[in-house]
PDB file of C-alpha atoms and ligand atoms in Angstrom:
ATOM      1  CA  MET E 681     -26.320  21.917  -8.864  1.00 41.00           C
ATOM      2  CA  PRO E 682     -29.212  20.151 -10.927  1.00 43.00           C
ATOM      3  CA  SER E 683     -26.894  17.060 -10.984  1.00 50.00           C
ATOM      4  CA  GLU E 684     -26.537  16.952  -7.432  1.00 58.00           C
ATOM      5  CA  ARG E 685     -27.802  13.780  -5.654  1.00 62.00           C
ATOM      6  CA  THR E 686     -28.909  12.637  -2.273  1.00 72.00           C
ATOM      7  CA  GLU E 687     -26.413  10.123  -0.356  1.00 88.00           C
ATOM      8  CA  VAL E 688     -26.785   6.447  -1.111  1.00 93.00           C
ATOM      9  CA  GLN E 689     -29.230   4.412   0.564  1.00 95.00           C
ATOM     10  CA  VAL E 690     -29.026   0.534   0.861  1.00 97.00           C
ATOM     11  CA  ARG E 691     -32.204  -1.168   1.248  1.00 97.00           C
ATOM     12  CA  ARG E 692     -33.907  -4.670   0.543  1.00 97.00           C
ATOM     13  CA  GLY E 693     -34.477  -5.421  -3.032  1.00 97.00           C
ATOM     14  CA  ALA E 694     -38.123  -5.468  -4.408  1.00 96.00           C
ATOM     15  CA  GLU E 695     -40.077  -6.761  -7.682  1.00 96.00           C
ATOM     16  CA  SER E 696     -40.122  -3.007  -8.531  1.00 96.00           C
ATOM     17  CA  ASP E 697     -36.379  -3.154  -9.154  1.00 97.00           C
ATOM     18  CA  LEU E 698     -36.541  -6.018 -11.657  1.00 97.00           C
ATOM     19  CA  GLY E 699     -36.266  -3.764 -14.775  1.00 98.00           C
ATOM     20  CA  ALA E 700     -33.101  -1.563 -13.477  1.00 98.00           C
ATOM     21  CA  LEU E 701     -31.601  -4.651 -11.872  1.00 98.00           C
ATOM     22  CA  THR E 702     -31.775  -6.480 -15.417  1.00 98.00           C
ATOM     23  CA  ASP E 703     -30.163  -3.583 -17.169  1.00 98.00           C
ATOM     24  CA  ILE E 704     -27.248  -3.477 -14.724  1.00 98.00           C
ATOM     25  CA  TYR E 705     -26.495  -7.575 -15.025  1.00 98.00           C
ATOM     26  CA  ASN E 706     -27.074  -7.355 -19.073  1.00 98.00           C
ATOM     27  CA  HIS E 707     -24.344  -4.767 -19.126  1.00 98.00           C
ATOM     28  CA  TYR E 708     -21.795  -7.343 -17.554  1.00 98.00           C
ATOM     29  CA  VAL E 709     -23.159 -10.353 -19.555  1.00 98.00           C
ATOM     30  CA  ARG E 710     -23.012  -8.305 -22.661  1.00 98.00           C
ATOM     31  CA  GLU E 711     -19.647  -6.555 -22.298  1.00 98.00           C
ATOM     32  CA  THR E 712     -17.364  -8.522 -19.591  1.00 98.00           C
ATOM     33  CA  PRO E 713     -16.526 -11.932 -18.770  1.00 98.00           C
ATOM     34  CA  ILE E 714     -17.134 -11.078 -15.149  1.00 98.00           C
ATOM     35  CA  THR E 715     -20.345 -13.149 -15.328  1.00 98.00           C
ATOM     36  CA  PHE E 716     -20.262 -16.252 -17.549  1.00 98.00           C
ATOM     37  CA  ASP E 717     -23.694 -15.814 -18.717  1.00 98.00           C
ATOM     38  CA  THR E 718     -23.382 -15.110 -22.495  1.00 98.00           C
ATOM     39  CA  ALA E 719     -27.108 -14.316 -23.570  1.00 98.00           C
ATOM     40  CA  VAL E 720     -29.031 -11.053 -22.112  1.00 98.00           C
ATOM     41  CA  PHE E 721     -32.144 -11.723 -20.257  1.00 98.00           C
ATOM     42  CA  THR E 722     -35.563  -9.924 -20.391  1.00 98.00           C
ATOM     43  CA  PRO E 723     -36.805  -8.674 -17.010  1.00 98.00           C
ATOM     44  CA  GLU E 724     -39.259 -11.621 -17.186  1.00 98.00           C
ATOM     45  CA  GLU E 725     -36.780 -14.223 -17.787  1.00 98.00           C
ATOM     46  CA  ARG E 726     -34.739 -12.464 -14.885  1.00 98.00           C
ATOM     47  CA  ARG E 727     -37.703 -12.670 -12.340  1.00 98.00           C
ATOM     48  CA  PRO E 728     -37.089 -16.029 -11.011  1.00 97.00           C
ATOM     49  CA  TRP E 729     -33.766 -14.867  -9.908  1.00 98.00           C
ATOM     50  CA  LEU E 730     -34.944 -12.015  -8.180  1.00 97.00           C
ATOM     51  CA  LEU E 731     -38.047 -13.924  -6.274  1.00 97.00           C
ATOM     52  CA  SER E 732     -35.394 -16.516  -5.289  1.00 97.00           C
ATOM     53  CA  HIS E 733     -33.902 -13.980  -2.874  1.00 97.00           C
ATOM     54  CA  PRO E 734     -36.770 -13.260  -0.140  1.00 93.00           C
ATOM     55  CA  GLU E 735     -37.002 -10.570   2.282  1.00 91.00           C
ATOM     56  CA  ASP E 736     -35.238 -12.968   5.286  1.00 92.00           C
ATOM     57  CA  GLY E 737     -33.516 -16.121   5.414  1.00 96.00           C
ATOM     58  CA  PRO E 738     -30.219 -16.615   4.049  1.00 98.00           C
ATOM     59  CA  TYR E 739     -30.473 -15.821   0.410  1.00 98.00           C
ATOM     60  CA  ARG E 740     -30.878 -12.069   0.169  1.00 98.00           C
ATOM     61  CA  LEU E 741     -30.586  -9.093  -2.384  1.00 98.00           C
ATOM     62  CA  MET E 742     -29.639  -5.468  -0.972  1.00 98.00           C
ATOM     63  CA  VAL E 743     -30.097  -2.665  -3.480  1.00 98.00           C
ATOM     64  CA  ALA E 744     -28.192   0.772  -3.527  1.00 98.00           C
ATOM     65  CA  THR E 745     -30.060   3.588  -4.549  1.00 97.00           C
ATOM     66  CA  ASP E 746     -29.788   7.416  -4.777  1.00 93.00           C
ATOM     67  CA  THR E 747     -32.623  10.004  -5.239  1.00 86.00           C
ATOM     68  CA  GLU E 748     -32.946  12.878  -7.426  1.00 75.00           C
ATOM     69  CA  PRO E 749     -32.796  16.597  -5.902  1.00 72.00           C
ATOM     70  CA  THR E 750     -36.390  16.858  -6.480  1.00 73.00           C
ATOM     71  CA  GLY E 751     -36.966  13.649  -4.600  1.00 72.00           C
ATOM     72  CA  THR E 752     -39.117  12.048  -7.047  1.00 74.00           C
ATOM     73  CA  SER E 753     -37.224   9.227  -8.536  1.00 81.00           C
ATOM     74  CA  GLN E 754     -34.891   6.942  -7.206  1.00 85.00           C
ATOM     75  CA  ARG E 755     -31.893   5.488  -9.274  1.00 94.00           C
ATOM     76  CA  VAL E 756     -30.650   1.964  -8.594  1.00 97.00           C
ATOM     77  CA  LEU E 757     -26.663   1.921  -8.555  1.00 97.00           C
ATOM     78  CA  GLY E 758     -26.344  -1.400  -7.760  1.00 98.00           C
ATOM     79  CA  TYR E 759     -27.002  -4.666  -5.841  1.00 98.00           C
ATOM     80  CA  ALA E 760     -25.608  -7.254  -3.729  1.00 98.00           C
ATOM     81  CA  THR E 761     -27.088 -11.252  -3.330  1.00 98.00           C
ATOM     82  CA  SER E 762     -26.164 -14.276  -1.160  1.00 98.00           C
ATOM     83  CA  SER E 763     -27.369 -17.222  -3.141  1.00 98.00           C
ATOM     84  CA  PRO E 764     -27.122 -21.063  -2.818  1.00 98.00           C
ATOM     85  CA  PHE E 765     -23.662 -22.184  -3.096  1.00 98.00           C
ATOM     86  CA  ARG E 766     -24.752 -25.885  -4.413  1.00 97.00           C
ATOM     87  CA  ALA E 767     -28.085 -27.611  -4.081  1.00 96.00           C
ATOM     88  CA  LYS E 768     -27.184 -30.571  -1.888  1.00 98.00           C
ATOM     89  CA  PRO E 769     -28.430 -30.088   1.412  1.00 97.00           C
ATOM     90  CA  ALA E 770     -25.337 -30.240   3.381  1.00 98.00           C
ATOM     91  CA  TYR E 771     -23.872 -27.248   1.317  1.00 98.00           C
ATOM     92  CA  ALA E 772     -26.707 -25.265   3.302  1.00 98.00           C
ATOM     93  CA  THR E 773     -24.544 -23.527   5.569  1.00 98.00           C
ATOM     94  CA  SER E 774     -22.629 -21.916   2.479  1.00 98.00           C
ATOM     95  CA  VAL E 775     -23.746 -19.202   0.383  1.00 98.00           C
ATOM     96  CA  GLU E 776     -22.272 -17.750  -2.794  1.00 98.00           C
ATOM     97  CA  VAL E 777     -22.478 -13.920  -2.770  1.00 98.00           C
ATOM     98  CA  THR E 778     -21.919 -11.104  -5.616  1.00 98.00           C
ATOM     99  CA  VAL E 779     -22.462  -7.568  -6.278  1.00 98.00           C
ATOM    100  CA  TYR E 780     -22.917  -5.781  -9.367  1.00 98.00           C
ATOM    101  CA  LEU E 781     -22.901  -1.975  -9.747  1.00 98.00           C
ATOM    102  CA  ALA E 782     -24.021   0.292 -12.506  1.00 97.00           C
ATOM    103  CA  PRO E 783     -20.982   0.888 -15.057  1.00 96.00           C
ATOM    104  CA  ASP E 784     -20.609   4.711 -13.890  1.00 95.00           C
ATOM    105  CA  ALA E 785     -21.324   3.950 -10.149  1.00 95.00           C
ATOM    106  CA  GLY E 786     -17.664   2.315  -9.079  1.00 95.00           C
ATOM    107  CA  GLY E 787     -14.914   3.580  -7.120  1.00 94.00           C
ATOM    108  CA  ARG E 788     -17.108   5.577  -4.396  1.00 94.00           C
ATOM    109  CA  GLY E 789     -17.540   3.081  -1.781  1.00 96.00           C
ATOM    110  CA  ILE E 790     -20.889   1.656  -3.107  1.00 97.00           C
ATOM    111  CA  GLY E 791     -19.772  -1.886  -3.253  1.00 98.00           C
ATOM    112  CA  THR E 792     -18.442  -1.668   0.237  1.00 98.00           C
ATOM    113  CA  LEU E 793     -21.957  -0.329   1.717  1.00 98.00           C
ATOM    114  CA  LEU E 794     -23.931  -3.128  -0.380  1.00 98.00           C
ATOM    115  CA  TYR E 795     -21.579  -5.747   1.118  1.00 98.00           C
ATOM    116  CA  LYS E 796     -21.869  -3.972   4.770  1.00 98.00           C
ATOM    117  CA  ALA E 797     -25.648  -4.522   4.442  1.00 98.00           C
ATOM    118  CA  LEU E 798     -25.614  -7.800   3.036  1.00 98.00           C
ATOM    119  CA  PHE E 799     -23.325  -9.202   5.875  1.00 98.00           C
ATOM    120  CA  GLU E 800     -25.011  -7.501   8.397  1.00 98.00           C
ATOM    121  CA  ALA E 801     -28.476  -9.047   7.335  1.00 97.00           C
ATOM    122  CA  LEU E 802     -26.668 -12.322   7.249  1.00 98.00           C
ATOM    123  CA  ALA E 803     -25.540 -12.302  10.626  1.00 96.00           C
ATOM    124  CA  GLY E 804     -28.490 -13.930  12.403  1.00 93.00           C
ATOM    125  CA  GLU E 805     -28.695 -16.675   9.698  1.00 97.00           C
ATOM    126  CA  ASP E 806     -27.326 -20.447  10.008  1.00 98.00           C
ATOM    127  CA  LEU E 807     -24.565 -19.688   7.835  1.00 98.00           C
ATOM    128  CA  HIS E 808     -20.747 -20.726   8.069  1.00 98.00           C
ATOM    129  CA  ARG E 809     -18.984 -19.779   5.076  1.00 98.00           C
ATOM    130  CA  ALA E 810     -19.511 -17.214   1.643  1.00 98.00           C
ATOM    131  CA  TYR E 811     -17.679 -17.895  -1.263  1.00 98.00           C
ATOM    132  CA  ALA E 812     -17.388 -15.428  -4.398  1.00 98.00           C
ATOM    133  CA  GLY E 813     -15.583 -16.591  -7.728  1.00 98.00           C
ATOM    134  CA  ILE E 814     -14.061 -14.072  -9.417  1.00 98.00           C
ATOM    135  CA  ALA E 815     -13.265 -14.381 -13.108  1.00 98.00           C
ATOM    136  CA  GLN E 816      -9.580 -12.899 -13.786  1.00 98.00           C
ATOM    137  CA  PRO E 817      -8.515 -10.170 -13.626  1.00 97.00           C
ATOM    138  CA  ASN E 818     -10.860  -8.400 -11.718  1.00 98.00           C
ATOM    139  CA  GLU E 819      -8.699  -5.942  -9.139  1.00 98.00           C
ATOM    140  CA  ALA E 820     -11.825  -3.862  -7.979  1.00 98.00           C
ATOM    141  CA  SER E 821     -13.562  -7.169  -7.030  1.00 98.00           C
ATOM    142  CA  THR E 822     -10.730  -8.758  -5.493  1.00 98.00           C
ATOM    143  CA  ARG E 823      -9.801  -5.576  -3.377  1.00 98.00           C
ATOM    144  CA  LEU E 824     -13.493  -5.484  -2.286  1.00 98.00           C
ATOM    145  CA  HIS E 825     -13.755  -9.166  -1.259  1.00 98.00           C
ATOM    146  CA  GLU E 826     -10.155  -8.837   0.713  1.00 98.00           C
ATOM    147  CA  ARG E 827     -11.481  -5.730   2.387  1.00 98.00           C
ATOM    148  CA  PHE E 828     -14.405  -8.003   3.731  1.00 98.00           C
ATOM    149  CA  GLY E 829     -12.064 -10.694   5.241  1.00 98.00           C
ATOM    150  CA  PHE E 830     -12.224 -12.908   2.304  1.00 98.00           C
ATOM    151  CA  ARG E 831      -9.258 -15.266   1.697  1.00 98.00           C
ATOM    152  CA  TYR E 832      -7.968 -16.555  -1.489  1.00 98.00           C
ATOM    153  CA  VAL E 833      -8.478 -20.376  -1.790  1.00 98.00           C
ATOM    154  CA  GLY E 834      -7.672 -21.611  -5.283  1.00 98.00           C
ATOM    155  CA  THR E 835      -8.115 -20.818  -9.015  1.00 98.00           C
ATOM    156  CA  TYR E 836      -9.986 -22.865 -11.417  1.00 98.00           C
ATOM    157  CA  ARG E 837      -7.889 -22.424 -14.989  1.00 98.00           C
ATOM    158  CA  GLU E 838      -9.812 -21.726 -17.970  1.00 98.00           C
ATOM    159  CA  VAL E 839     -13.172 -23.029 -16.582  1.00 98.00           C
ATOM    160  CA  GLY E 840     -15.115 -20.791 -18.779  1.00 98.00           C
ATOM    161  CA  ARG E 841     -15.229 -19.884 -22.326  1.00 98.00           C
ATOM    162  CA  LYS E 842     -16.751 -16.496 -23.501  1.00 98.00           C
ATOM    163  CA  PHE E 843     -15.778 -14.063 -26.109  1.00 98.00           C
ATOM    164  CA  GLY E 844     -13.831 -16.902 -28.150  1.00 98.00           C
ATOM    165  CA  ARG E 845     -11.133 -17.541 -25.172  1.00 98.00           C
ATOM    166  CA  TYR E 846     -10.983 -19.298 -21.634  1.00 98.00           C
ATOM    167  CA  TRP E 847     -11.202 -17.320 -18.358  1.00 98.00           C
ATOM    168  CA  ASP E 848      -9.678 -18.465 -14.887  1.00 98.00           C
ATOM    169  CA  VAL E 849     -11.931 -18.222 -11.946  1.00 98.00           C
ATOM    170  CA  ALA E 850      -9.992 -17.191  -8.440  1.00 98.00           C
ATOM    171  CA  TRP E 851     -12.440 -18.667  -5.414  1.00 98.00           C
ATOM    172  CA  TYR E 852     -12.512 -16.598  -2.099  1.00 98.00           C
ATOM    173  CA  GLU E 853     -13.838 -17.757   1.178  1.00 98.00           C
ATOM    174  CA  LYS E 854     -15.098 -15.710   4.491  1.00 98.00           C
ATOM    175  CA  ASP E 855     -15.892 -17.177   7.663  1.00 98.00           C
ATOM    176  CA  LEU E 856     -19.570 -16.094   8.438  1.00 97.00           C
TER     177      LEU E 856
HETATM  178  C1  LIG J 352     -16.497  -4.948  -7.658  1.00 97.84           C
HETATM  179  C2  LIG J 352     -17.232  -3.390  -7.476  1.00 97.84           C
HETATM  180  C3  LIG J 352     -18.527  -3.926  -6.949  1.00 97.84           C
HETATM  181  C4  LIG J 352     -16.654  -2.684  -6.383  1.00 97.84           C
HETATM  182  O1  LIG J 352     -17.551  -1.853  -6.102  1.00 97.84           O
HETATM  183  P1  LIG J 352     -16.851  -0.364  -5.718  1.00 97.84           P
HETATM  184  O2  LIG J 352     -17.792   0.328  -5.381  1.00 97.84           O
HETATM  185  O3  LIG J 352     -16.110   0.042  -7.002  1.00 97.84           O
HETATM  186  O4  LIG J 352     -15.776  -0.563  -4.279  1.00 97.84           O
HETATM  187  P2  LIG J 352     -15.411   0.318  -3.281  1.00 97.84           P
HETATM  188  O5  LIG J 352     -15.396   1.815  -3.763  1.00 97.84           O
HETATM  189  O6  LIG J 352     -16.304   0.169  -2.092  1.00 97.84           O
HETATM  190  O7  LIG J 352     -13.871  -0.244  -3.253  1.00 97.84           O
HETATM  191  C5  LIG J 352     -13.645  -1.354  -2.442  1.00 97.84           C
HETATM  192  C6  LIG J 352     -12.218  -1.498  -2.946  1.00 97.84           C
HETATM  193  O8  LIG J 352     -12.041  -1.475  -4.545  1.00 97.84           O
HETATM  194  C7  LIG J 352     -10.987  -1.047  -4.915  1.00 97.84           C
HETATM  195  N1  LIG J 352     -11.407  -0.750  -6.397  1.00 97.84           N
HETATM  196  C8  LIG J 352     -12.657   0.113  -6.738  1.00 97.84           C
HETATM  197  N2  LIG J 352     -12.461   0.452  -7.931  1.00 97.84           N
HETATM  198  C9  LIG J 352     -11.488  -0.178  -8.387  1.00 97.84           C
HETATM  199  C10 LIG J 352     -10.899   0.057  -9.550  1.00 97.84           C
HETATM  200  N3  LIG J 352     -11.740   0.258 -10.874  1.00 97.84           N
HETATM  201  N4  LIG J 352      -9.464  -0.559  -9.610  1.00 97.84           N
HETATM  202  C11 LIG J 352      -8.879  -1.084  -8.607  1.00 97.84           C
HETATM  203  N5  LIG J 352      -9.263  -0.889  -7.192  1.00 97.84           N
HETATM  204  C12 LIG J 352     -10.929  -0.600  -7.379  1.00 97.84           C
HETATM  205  C13 LIG J 352     -11.217   0.188  -3.840  1.00 97.84           C
HETATM  206  O9  LIG J 352      -9.935   0.986  -3.849  1.00 97.84           O
HETATM  207  C14 LIG J 352     -11.273  -0.623  -2.662  1.00 97.84           C
HETATM  208  O10 LIG J 352      -9.886  -1.150  -2.362  1.00 97.84           O
HETATM  209  P3  LIG J 352      -9.369  -1.372  -1.086  1.00 97.84           P
HETATM  210  O11 LIG J 352     -10.190  -1.586   0.212  1.00 97.84           O
HETATM  211  O12 LIG J 352      -7.929  -1.953  -0.980  1.00 97.84           O
HETATM  212  O13 LIG J 352      -9.220   0.435  -0.530  1.00 97.84           O
HETATM  213  C15 LIG J 352     -17.510  -2.474  -8.670  1.00 97.84           C
HETATM  214  O14 LIG J 352     -16.234  -2.095  -9.225  1.00 97.84           O
HETATM  215  C16 LIG J 352     -18.149  -3.522  -9.760  1.00 97.84           C
HETATM  216  O15 LIG J 352     -19.517  -3.306  -9.853  1.00 97.84           O
HETATM  217  N6  LIG J 352     -17.423  -3.929 -10.656  1.00 97.84           N
HETATM  218  C17 LIG J 352     -18.009  -4.416 -12.021  1.00 97.84           C
HETATM  219  C18 LIG J 352     -18.974  -5.968 -11.406  1.00 97.84           C
HETATM  220  C19 LIG J 352     -17.933  -6.988 -10.888  1.00 97.84           C
HETATM  221  O16 LIG J 352     -16.691  -7.028 -10.921  1.00 97.84           O
HETATM  222  N7  LIG J 352     -18.619  -7.683  -9.661  1.00 97.84           N
HETATM  223  C20 LIG J 352     -18.066  -8.713  -8.843  1.00 97.84           C
HETATM  224  C21 LIG J 352     -18.165  -9.735  -9.697  1.00 97.84           C
HETATM  225  S1  LIG J 352     -17.113 -11.371  -8.757  1.00 97.84           S
END
């Protein structure tokens, strides 16, 4: 079938992914309260974010792709990151993680593949805790994080305002 695609691969992110990753993120910036960014990014504005996730160390970027049947082009389906939790040095053993899929790529296990690869990549790092802040409600994200052993910590009530209303963020924590 022409629409058939090869199985999903997960690899480290690269600068050549910048356009596709920016498009995915901008969808959630524009359409949803899932991220509290409110203005879309150009790829150039997003480059520092990409470069702050190098190939090794605690701050990673994993990318999921599939390939056209002809094998000529890869499509980026989503990504997961680990990033500094807070800047002060004693927080260095904690990371904040997140995961975003292309809008039509949900519900197929790709989020699970990305987090599996991310936490495997982090296994050798000097890290102790991972945190995830989930703007409410978001059942898919809550279930994904619980599947990976995240425990509910508490909720910041009405901590952000977007689309003219306030949103709660529930925080989840995982031992690394
Ligand atoms: C959250 C997200 C990454 C999950 O990825 P996914 O590939 O859809 O998830 P998976 O197929 O690996 O399934 C993981 C769990 O989520 C559940 N799930 C997936 N899509 C769901 C949906 N639309 N509604 C409810 N649960 C859903 C699955 O049933 C599974 O739960 P289980 O472990 O209890 O069986 C994806 O939906 C997404 O990109 N959402 C938009 C961006 C976002 O919310 N990012 C997280 C910010 S905190």
